[in-house]
Coordinates of C-alpha atoms in Angstrom, one line a residue:
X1 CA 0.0 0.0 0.0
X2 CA 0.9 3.3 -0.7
X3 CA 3.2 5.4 2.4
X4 CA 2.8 8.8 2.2
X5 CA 5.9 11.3 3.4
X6 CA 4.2 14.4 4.1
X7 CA 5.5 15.7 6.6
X8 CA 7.7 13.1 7.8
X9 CA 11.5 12.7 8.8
X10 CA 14.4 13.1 5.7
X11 CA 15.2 9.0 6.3
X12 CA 11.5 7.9 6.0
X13 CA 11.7 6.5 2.4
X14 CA 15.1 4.5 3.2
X15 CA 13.2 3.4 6.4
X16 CA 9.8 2.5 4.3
X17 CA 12.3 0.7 1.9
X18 CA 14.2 -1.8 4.5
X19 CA 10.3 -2.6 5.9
X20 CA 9.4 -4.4 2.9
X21 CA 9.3 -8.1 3.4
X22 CA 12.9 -9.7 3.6
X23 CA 14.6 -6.4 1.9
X24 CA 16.9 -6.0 4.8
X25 CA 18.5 -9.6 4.0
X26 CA 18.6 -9.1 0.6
X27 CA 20.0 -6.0 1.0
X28 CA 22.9 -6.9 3.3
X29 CA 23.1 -10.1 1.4
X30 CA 23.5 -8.2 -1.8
X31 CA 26.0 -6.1 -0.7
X32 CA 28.2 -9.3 0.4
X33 CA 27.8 -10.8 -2.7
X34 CA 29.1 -7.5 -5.0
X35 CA 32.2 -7.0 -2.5
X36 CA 33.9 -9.4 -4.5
X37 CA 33.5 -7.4 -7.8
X38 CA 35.7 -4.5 -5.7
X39 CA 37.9 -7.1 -4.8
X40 CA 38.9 -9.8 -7.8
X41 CA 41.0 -7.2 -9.8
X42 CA 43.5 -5.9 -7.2
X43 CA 43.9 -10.0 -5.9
X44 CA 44.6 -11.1 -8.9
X45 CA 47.1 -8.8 -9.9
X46 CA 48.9 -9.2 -6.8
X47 CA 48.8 -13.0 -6.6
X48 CA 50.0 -13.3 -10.6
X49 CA 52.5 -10.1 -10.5
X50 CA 54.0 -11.7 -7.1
X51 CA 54.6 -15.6 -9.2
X52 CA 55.8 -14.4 -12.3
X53 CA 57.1 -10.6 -11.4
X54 CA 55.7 -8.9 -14.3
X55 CA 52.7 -6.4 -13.7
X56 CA 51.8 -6.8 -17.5
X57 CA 50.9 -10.4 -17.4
X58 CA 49.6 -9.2 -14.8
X59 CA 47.2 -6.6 -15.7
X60 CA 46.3 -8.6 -19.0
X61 CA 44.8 -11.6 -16.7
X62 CA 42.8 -9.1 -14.9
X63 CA 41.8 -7.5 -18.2
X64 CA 40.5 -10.7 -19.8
X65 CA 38.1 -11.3 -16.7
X66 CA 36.4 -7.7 -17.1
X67 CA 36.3 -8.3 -20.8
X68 CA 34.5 -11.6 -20.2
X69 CA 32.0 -10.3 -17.8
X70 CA 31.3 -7.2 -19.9
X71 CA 30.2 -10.2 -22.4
X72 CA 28.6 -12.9 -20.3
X73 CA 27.3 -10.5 -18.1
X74 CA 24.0 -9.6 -20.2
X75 CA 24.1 -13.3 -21.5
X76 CA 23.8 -14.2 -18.0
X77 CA 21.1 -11.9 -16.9
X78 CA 18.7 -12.7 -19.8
X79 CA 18.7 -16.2 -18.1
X80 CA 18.0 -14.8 -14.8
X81 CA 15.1 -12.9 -16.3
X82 CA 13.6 -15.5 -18.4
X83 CA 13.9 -18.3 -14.9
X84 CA 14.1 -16.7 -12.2
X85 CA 16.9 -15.5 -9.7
X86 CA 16.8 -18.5 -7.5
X87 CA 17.0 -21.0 -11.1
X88 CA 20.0 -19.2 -12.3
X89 CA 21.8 -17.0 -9.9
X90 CA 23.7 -19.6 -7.6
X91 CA 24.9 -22.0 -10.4
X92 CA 27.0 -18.9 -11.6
X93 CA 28.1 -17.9 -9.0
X94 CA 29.2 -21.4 -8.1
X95 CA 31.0 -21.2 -11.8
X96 CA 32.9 -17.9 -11.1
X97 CA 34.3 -19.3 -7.8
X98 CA 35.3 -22.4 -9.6
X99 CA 37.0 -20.0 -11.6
X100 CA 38.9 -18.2 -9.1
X101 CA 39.5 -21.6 -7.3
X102 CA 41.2 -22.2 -10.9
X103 CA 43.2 -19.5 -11.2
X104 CA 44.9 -19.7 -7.7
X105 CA 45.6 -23.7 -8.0
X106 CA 47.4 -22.9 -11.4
X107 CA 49.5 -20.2 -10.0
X108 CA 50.5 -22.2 -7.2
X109 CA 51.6 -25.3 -9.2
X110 CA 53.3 -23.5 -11.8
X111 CA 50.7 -24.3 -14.7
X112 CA 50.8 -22.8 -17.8
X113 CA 50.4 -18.9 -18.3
X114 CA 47.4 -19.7 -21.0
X115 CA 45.5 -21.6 -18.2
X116 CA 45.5 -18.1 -16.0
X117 CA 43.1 -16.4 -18.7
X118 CA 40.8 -19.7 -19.1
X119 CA 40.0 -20.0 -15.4
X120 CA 39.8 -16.3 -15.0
X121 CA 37.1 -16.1 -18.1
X122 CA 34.9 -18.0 -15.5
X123 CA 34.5 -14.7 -13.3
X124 CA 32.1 -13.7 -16.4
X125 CA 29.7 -15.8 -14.9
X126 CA 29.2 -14.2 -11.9
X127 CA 25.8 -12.5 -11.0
X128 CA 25.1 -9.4 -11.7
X129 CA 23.9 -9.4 -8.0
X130 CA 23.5 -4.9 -8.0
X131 CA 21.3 -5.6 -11.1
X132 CA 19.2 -8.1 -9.6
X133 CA 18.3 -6.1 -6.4
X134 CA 17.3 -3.4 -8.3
X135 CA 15.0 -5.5 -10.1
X136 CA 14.1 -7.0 -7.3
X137 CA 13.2 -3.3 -5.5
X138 CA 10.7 -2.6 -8.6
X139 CA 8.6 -6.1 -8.2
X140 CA 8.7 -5.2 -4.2
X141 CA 7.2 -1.8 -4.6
X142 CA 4.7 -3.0 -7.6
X143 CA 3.8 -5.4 -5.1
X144 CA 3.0 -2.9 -1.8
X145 CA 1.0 -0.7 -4.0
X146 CA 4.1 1.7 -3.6
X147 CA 4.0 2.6 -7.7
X148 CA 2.3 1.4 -11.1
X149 CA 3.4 -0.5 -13.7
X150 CA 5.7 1.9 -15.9
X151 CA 4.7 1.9 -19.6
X152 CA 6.6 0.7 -22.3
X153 CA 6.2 4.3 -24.7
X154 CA 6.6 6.9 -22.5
X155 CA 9.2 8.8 -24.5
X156 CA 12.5 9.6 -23.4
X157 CA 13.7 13.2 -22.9
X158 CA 17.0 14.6 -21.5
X159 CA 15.5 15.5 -18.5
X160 CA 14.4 11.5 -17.6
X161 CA 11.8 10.2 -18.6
X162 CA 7.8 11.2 -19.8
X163 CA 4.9 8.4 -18.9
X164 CA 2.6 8.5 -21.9
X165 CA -0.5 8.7 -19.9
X166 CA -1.7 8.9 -15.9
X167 CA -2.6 5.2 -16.0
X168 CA 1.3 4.8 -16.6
X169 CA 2.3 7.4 -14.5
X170 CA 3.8 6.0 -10.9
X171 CA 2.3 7.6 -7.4
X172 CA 4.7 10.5 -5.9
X173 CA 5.1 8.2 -2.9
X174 CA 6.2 5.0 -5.2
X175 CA 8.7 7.5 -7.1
X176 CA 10.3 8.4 -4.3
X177 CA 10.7 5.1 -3.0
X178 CA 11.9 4.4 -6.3
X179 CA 14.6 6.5 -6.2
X180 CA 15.3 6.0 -2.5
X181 CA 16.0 2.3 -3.7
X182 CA 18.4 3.0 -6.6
X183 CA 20.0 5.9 -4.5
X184 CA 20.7 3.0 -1.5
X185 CA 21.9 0.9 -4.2
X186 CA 24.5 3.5 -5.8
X187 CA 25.8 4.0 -2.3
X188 CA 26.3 0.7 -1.6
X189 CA 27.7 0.2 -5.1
X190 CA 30.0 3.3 -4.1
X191 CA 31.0 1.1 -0.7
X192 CA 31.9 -1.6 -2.0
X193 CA 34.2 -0.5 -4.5
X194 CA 36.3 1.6 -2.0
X195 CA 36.2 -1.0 0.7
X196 CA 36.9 -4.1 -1.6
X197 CA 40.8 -3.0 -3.0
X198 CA 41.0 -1.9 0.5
X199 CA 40.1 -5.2 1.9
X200 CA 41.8 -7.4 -0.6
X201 CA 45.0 -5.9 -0.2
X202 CA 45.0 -6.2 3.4
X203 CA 44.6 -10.1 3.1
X204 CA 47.3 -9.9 0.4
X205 CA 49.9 -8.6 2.1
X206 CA 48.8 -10.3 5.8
X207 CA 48.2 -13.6 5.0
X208 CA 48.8 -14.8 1.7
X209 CA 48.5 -13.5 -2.0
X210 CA 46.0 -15.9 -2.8
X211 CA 43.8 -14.7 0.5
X212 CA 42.0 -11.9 -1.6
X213 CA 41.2 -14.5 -4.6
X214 CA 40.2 -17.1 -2.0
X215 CA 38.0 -14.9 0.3
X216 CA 36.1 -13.1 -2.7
X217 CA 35.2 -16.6 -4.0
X218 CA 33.9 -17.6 -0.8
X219 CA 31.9 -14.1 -0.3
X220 CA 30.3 -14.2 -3.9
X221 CA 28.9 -17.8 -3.1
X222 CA 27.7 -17.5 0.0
X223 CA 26.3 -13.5 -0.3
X224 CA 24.6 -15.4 -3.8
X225 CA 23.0 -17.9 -2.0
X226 CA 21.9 -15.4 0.8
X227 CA 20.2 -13.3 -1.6
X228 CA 18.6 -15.7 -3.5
X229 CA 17.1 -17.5 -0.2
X230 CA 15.6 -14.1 1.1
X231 CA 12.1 -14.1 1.2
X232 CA 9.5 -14.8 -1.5
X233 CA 10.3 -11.6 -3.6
X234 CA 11.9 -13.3 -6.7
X235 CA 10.9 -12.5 -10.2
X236 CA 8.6 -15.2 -11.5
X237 CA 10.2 -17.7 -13.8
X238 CA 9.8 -17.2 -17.4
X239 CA 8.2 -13.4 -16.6
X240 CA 11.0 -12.3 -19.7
X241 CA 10.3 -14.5 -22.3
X242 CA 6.9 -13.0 -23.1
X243 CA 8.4 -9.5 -23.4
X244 CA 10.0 -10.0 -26.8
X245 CA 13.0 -7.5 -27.3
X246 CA 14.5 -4.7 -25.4
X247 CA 13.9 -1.2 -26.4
X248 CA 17.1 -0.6 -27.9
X249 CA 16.0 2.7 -29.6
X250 CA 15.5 4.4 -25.9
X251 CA 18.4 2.3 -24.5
X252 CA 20.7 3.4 -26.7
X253 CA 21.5 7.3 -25.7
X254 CA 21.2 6.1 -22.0
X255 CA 23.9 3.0 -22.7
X256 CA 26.4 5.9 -24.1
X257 CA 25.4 8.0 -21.2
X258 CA 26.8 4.7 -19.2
X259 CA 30.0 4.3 -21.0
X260 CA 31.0 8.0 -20.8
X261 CA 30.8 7.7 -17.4
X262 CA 32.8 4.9 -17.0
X263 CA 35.4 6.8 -18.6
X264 CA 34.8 9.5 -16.3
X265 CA 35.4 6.6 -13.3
X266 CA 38.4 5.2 -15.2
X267 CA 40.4 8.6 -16.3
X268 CA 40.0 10.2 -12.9
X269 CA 41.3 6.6 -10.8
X270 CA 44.5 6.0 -13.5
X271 CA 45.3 9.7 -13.7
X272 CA 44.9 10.9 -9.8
X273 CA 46.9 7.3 -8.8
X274 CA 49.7 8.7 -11.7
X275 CA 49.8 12.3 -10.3
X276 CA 49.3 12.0 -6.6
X277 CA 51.6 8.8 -5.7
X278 CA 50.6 7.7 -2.0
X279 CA 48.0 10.4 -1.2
X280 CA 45.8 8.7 -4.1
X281 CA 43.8 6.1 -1.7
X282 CA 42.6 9.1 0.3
X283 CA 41.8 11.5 -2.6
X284 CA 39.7 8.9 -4.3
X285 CA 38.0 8.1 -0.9
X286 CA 37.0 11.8 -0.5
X287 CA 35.4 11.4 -4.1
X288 CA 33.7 7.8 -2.9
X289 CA 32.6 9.9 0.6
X290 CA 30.8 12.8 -1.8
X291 CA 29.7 10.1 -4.1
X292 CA 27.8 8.4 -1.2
X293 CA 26.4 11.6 0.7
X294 CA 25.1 12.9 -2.2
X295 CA 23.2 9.5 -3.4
X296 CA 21.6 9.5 0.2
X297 CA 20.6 13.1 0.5
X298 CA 18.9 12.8 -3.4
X299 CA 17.6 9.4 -1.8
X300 CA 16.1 11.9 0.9
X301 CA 15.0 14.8 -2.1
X302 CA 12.3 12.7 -3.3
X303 CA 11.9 14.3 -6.3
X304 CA 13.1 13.4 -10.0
X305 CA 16.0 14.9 -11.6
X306 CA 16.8 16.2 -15.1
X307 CA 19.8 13.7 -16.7
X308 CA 21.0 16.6 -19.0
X309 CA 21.3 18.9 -16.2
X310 CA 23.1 16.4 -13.9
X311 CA 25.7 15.7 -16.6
X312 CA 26.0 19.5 -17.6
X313 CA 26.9 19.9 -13.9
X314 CA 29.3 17.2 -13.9
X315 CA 30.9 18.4 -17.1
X316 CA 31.3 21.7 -15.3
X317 CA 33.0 20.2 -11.9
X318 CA 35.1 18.3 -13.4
X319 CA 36.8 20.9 -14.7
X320 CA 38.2 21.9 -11.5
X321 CA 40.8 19.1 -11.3
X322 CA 42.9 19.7 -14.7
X323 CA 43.1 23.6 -13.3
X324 CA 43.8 22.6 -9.7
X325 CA 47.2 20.0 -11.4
X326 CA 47.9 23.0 -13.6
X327 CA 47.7 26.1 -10.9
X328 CA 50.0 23.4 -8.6
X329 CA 51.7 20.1 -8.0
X330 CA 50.2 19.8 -4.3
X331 CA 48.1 17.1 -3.9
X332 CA 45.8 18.5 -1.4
X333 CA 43.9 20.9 -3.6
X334 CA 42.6 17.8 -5.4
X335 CA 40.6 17.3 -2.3
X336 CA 38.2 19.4 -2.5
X337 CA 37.5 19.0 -6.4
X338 CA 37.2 15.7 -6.6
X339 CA 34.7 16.1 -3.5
X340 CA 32.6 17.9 -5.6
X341 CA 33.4 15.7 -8.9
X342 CA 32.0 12.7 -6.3
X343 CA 28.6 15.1 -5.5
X344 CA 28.1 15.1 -8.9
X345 CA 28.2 11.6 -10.3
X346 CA 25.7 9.8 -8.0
X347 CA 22.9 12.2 -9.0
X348 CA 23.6 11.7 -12.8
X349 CA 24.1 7.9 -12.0
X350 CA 20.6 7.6 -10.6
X351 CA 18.9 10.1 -12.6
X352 CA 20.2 7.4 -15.0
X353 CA 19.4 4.6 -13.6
X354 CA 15.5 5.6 -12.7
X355 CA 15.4 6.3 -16.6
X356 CA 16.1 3.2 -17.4
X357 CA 13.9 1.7 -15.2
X358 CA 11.0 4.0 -16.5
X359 CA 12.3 2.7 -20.6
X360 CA 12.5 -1.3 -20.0
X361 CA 9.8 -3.9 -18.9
X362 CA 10.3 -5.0 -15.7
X363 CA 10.6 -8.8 -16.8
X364 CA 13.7 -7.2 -18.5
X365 CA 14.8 -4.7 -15.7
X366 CA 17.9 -7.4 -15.2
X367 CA 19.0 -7.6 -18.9
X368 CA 18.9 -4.1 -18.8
X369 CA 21.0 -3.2 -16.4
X370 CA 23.6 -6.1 -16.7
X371 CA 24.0 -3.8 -20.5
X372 CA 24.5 -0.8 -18.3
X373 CA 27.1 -2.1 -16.4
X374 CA 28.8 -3.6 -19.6
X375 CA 28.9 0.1 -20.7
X376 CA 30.0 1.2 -17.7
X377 CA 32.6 -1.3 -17.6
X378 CA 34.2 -1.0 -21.4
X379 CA 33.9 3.0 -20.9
X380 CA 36.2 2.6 -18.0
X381 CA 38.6 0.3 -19.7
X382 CA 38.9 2.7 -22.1
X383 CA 39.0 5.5 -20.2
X384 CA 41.8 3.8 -17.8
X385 CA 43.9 3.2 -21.1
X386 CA 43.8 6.5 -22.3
X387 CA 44.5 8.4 -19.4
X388 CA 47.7 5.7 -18.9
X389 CA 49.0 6.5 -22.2
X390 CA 49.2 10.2 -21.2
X391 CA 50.2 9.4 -17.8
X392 CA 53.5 8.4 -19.5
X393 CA 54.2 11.3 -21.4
X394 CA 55.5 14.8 -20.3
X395 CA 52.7 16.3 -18.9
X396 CA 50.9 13.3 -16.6
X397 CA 48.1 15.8 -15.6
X398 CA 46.4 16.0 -19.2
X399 CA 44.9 12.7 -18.2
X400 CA 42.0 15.6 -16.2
X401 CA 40.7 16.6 -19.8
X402 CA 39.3 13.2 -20.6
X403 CA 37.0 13.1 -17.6
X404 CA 34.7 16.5 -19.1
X405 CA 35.1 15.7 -22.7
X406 CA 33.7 12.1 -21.7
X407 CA 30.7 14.1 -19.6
X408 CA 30.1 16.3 -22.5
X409 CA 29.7 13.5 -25.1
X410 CA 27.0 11.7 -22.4
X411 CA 25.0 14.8 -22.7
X412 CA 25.3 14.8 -26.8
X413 CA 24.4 11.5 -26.5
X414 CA 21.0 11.8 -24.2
X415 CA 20.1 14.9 -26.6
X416 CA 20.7 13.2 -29.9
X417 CA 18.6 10.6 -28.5
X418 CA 15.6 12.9 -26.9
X419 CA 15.8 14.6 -30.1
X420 CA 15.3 11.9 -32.0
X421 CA 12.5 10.3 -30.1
X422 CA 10.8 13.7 -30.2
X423 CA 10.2 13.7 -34.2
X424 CA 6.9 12.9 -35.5
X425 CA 6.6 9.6 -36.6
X426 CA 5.4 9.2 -40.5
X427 CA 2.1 9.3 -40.9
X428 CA 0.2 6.0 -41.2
X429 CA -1.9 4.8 -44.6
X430 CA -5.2 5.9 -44.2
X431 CA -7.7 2.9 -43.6
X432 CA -9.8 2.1 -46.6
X433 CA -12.6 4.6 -47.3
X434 CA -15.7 4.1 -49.7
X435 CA -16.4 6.6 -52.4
X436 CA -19.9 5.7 -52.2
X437 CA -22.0 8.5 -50.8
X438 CA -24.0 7.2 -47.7
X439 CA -27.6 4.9 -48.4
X440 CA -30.8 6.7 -47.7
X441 CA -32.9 5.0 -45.3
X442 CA -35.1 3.5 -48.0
X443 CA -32.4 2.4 -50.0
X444 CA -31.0 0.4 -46.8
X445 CA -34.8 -0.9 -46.0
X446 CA -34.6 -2.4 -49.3
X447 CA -31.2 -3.6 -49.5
X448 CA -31.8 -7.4 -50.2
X449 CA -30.6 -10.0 -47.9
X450 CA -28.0 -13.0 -48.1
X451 CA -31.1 -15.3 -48.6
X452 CA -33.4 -13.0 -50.7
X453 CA -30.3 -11.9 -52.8
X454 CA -30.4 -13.5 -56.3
X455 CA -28.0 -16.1 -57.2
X456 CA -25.2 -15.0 -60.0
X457 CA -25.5 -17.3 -63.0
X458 CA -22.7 -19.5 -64.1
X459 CA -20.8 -18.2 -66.9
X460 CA -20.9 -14.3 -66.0
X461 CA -17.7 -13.7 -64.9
X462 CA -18.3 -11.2 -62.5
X463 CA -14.7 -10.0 -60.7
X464 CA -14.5 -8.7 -57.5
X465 CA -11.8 -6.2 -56.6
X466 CA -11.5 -4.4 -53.3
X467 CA -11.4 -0.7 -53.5
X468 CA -8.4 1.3 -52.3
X469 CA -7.3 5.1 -52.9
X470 CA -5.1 3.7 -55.6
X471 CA -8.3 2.6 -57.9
X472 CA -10.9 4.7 -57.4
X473 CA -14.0 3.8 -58.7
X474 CA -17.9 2.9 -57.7
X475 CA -19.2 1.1 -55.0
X476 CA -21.2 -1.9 -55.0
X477 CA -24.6 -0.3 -53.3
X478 CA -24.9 -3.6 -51.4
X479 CA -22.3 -3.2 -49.0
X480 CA -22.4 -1.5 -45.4
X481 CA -20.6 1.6 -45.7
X482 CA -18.1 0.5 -42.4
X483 CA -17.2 -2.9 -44.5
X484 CA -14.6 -3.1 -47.3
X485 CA -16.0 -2.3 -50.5
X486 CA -15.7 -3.9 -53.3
X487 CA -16.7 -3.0 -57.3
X488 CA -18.2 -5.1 -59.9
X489 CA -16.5 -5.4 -63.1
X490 CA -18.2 -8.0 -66.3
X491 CA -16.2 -9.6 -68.6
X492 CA -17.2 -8.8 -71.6

């Protein structure tokens, strides 16, 4: 049932949200289960750089495992759309801990380097499990009566999206609930991945090199199982396959919205870590910190966003890093913008987010956002690469640039796509009209019947053709106006 806010305290919504049946265990049990995702690329290079002494083999085991989950990932979420979380969800994750199992027996018994990237592929199997509680939030508010179904053409504008109708439109309490669940979700996103490099290499360096491999396989398994055991709000089985495609037409402008921010993410991580040497943990912790306060107070806000303002803003702050490396080489001015920079990126990230969820069918919410994250994902890769190429040249710092020229294209990208959503669609053929004028009432009290109306005699050759407004010509006078016409033509 609907909970209304008026006039109630700034956490009400987060503590509506953890009232739902079983979402507190889901949600801690989802936020076990994406630690790992933090954790698996900073084990890994540690466990293969310390066997082999080479950071490159390194870093090109850890990049095959992101480039196989950017491509099973949405493989792997169709599935747990079209069965069910509970059908799909643990068998993965049991095969990306397998993996990781993999990868540390064959660095310990000196296999072959090729068998690092086939166990490591496995990790692409892992559950989207940020993905899946987001889904899971939209079937838990449908559910309470917190908001209505969201319609599959309300159009897509830069500032978020339009509902087509007020049958499609969601309740103000359900939209705030709705973004109070994908504002909770962004901050524990943005937990995770500070804690999780944290926490891996602490077990790295204080117990073993393979204690960060072998404590994120354990954690995705057992967080997995957790949030697939919570409760009865799973997905229905086979509620996707009905659903046919995706809309890629609206999920196309918000997928390179996704990818220029992952290159916003990447850029900002290689170059600060390039630039700033030891103080780069706690500079990107001060953007994690502004990241997560802001999520919770738009979590608090209640009220929807405009996307193309949120990523003009973030173009605009993240201009203040290249000027703060250019005005100095202190590290502590840096502070301060990338505190802002991190206020700036959870709002465009939900705004995001909360469009997406407005564009897809909520049998496909999962498929969905497993895409988003692939984006995400190959923006940062790129956007790590690039700012590591200029990291090695003369002047480390113009690695800053890419970060607003990535924010800039996102917003292109959201208005190229409003734009071309808002043009007029061609109009459709005109249904078939008769060009006979309209039958008196004595006419039509005469019209003969199907059993008064004489039979045609063999051999006429009369030849029926249906009238369209490429041959005009006479009606037949027997036929209801509101039927398809057709004329009579003899064969002479």
């Amino acid at each position: 049932m609907p909970i209304l806010f008026r006039g109630a305290p700034p956490w009400a919504p987060y503590r509506a949200l953890l009232a739902l049946p079983s979402a507190r265990l889901f949600t801690a049990a989802g936020a076990v289960a994406r630690l790992p995702a933090a954790m698996c690329g900073v084990s890994t290079v540690l466990l293969v750089a310390r066997a082999h002494g080479s950071y490159g083999l390194a870093g090109a085991v850890s990049a095959a495992g992101l480039l196989a989950t950017a491509l099973a990932g949405p493989w792997t979420a169709r599935l747990t759309d079209r069965h069910g979380q509970r059908h799909v969800a643990p068998w993965a994750a049991a095969l990306a801990a397998l993996g990781l199992l993999g990868l540390v027996l064959c660095v310990r018994y000196g296999a072959p380097v090729w068998t690092y990237f086939a166990t490591y592929a496995f990790l692409g199997c892992a559950p989207n499990t940020g993905a899946m509680a987001r889904a899971r939030w939209a079937r838990l508010l449908r559910s309470s009566g917190g908001e209505r179904p969201t319609s599959q053409s309300s159009p897509l504008t830069p500032e978020g999206p339009r509902p087509a109708s007020d049958a499609s439109r969601p309740t103000s309490d359900g939209s705030r609930l709705r973004g109070a669940a994908n504002a909770l979700e962004q901050v524990i996103d943005e937990l995770c991945f500070t804690l999780g490099p944290v926490l891996a290499v602490l077990l790295a360096t204080s117990f073993a090199p393979a204690a960060g491999l072998l404590t994120a396989a354990a954690l995705l398994l057992g967080g997995t199982l957790g949030f697939v055991a919570s409760g009865d709000a799973r997905p229905a089985p086979g509620a996707g396959s009905a659903t046919g495609r995706l809309p890629w037409r609206g999920l196309a402008p918000l997928l390179c919205c996704f990818a220029g921010t992952g290159v916003v993410f990447g850029s900002l991580e290689v170059t600060t870590v390039s630039g700033t040497g030891g103080a780069a943990g706690v500079l990107l912790g001060v953007q994690a910190a502004g990241s997560g306060l802001a999520g919770l107070a738009l979590g608090t806000y209640g009220k929807g966003l405009r996307l193309g303002r949120c990523l003009t803003l973030l173009a605009v702050l993240l201009l203040l890093p290249p000027l703060c490396a250019v005005a100095t080489d202190a590290a502590w001015p840096l502070a301060p913008a990338l505190l802002l920079v991190g206020t700036a990126t959870a709002p465009v990230m939900i705004t995001a987010m909360n469009t997406l969820h407005a564009r897809v069918p909520a049998s496909r919410l999962t498929e969905a956002m497993s895409w988003a994250v692939t984006a995400i994902l190959a923006g940062s890769s790129a956007g790590a690469t690039a700012a590591g190429h200029l990291a090695d040249g003369t002047h480390p710092w113009l690695g800053y640039t890419l970060p607003p020229v990535a924010a800039a294209g996102a917003w292109a990208a959201i208005r190229a796509g409003a734009r071309g959503r808002e043009t007029p669609p061609p109009p459709e053929p005109t249904r078939r009209e008769t060009t006979a004028a309209p039958l008196s009432s004595a006419t039509t009290a005469q019209r003969p019947t199907a059993a008064t109306r004489p039979k045609r005699p063999e051999g006429s050759g009369v030849l029926l053709r249906e009238v369209s407004e490429h041959s005009p010509t006479w009606a037949f006078m027997g036929e209801p106006p509101e039927m398809p016409v057709y004329t009579s033509h003899s064969k002479e």
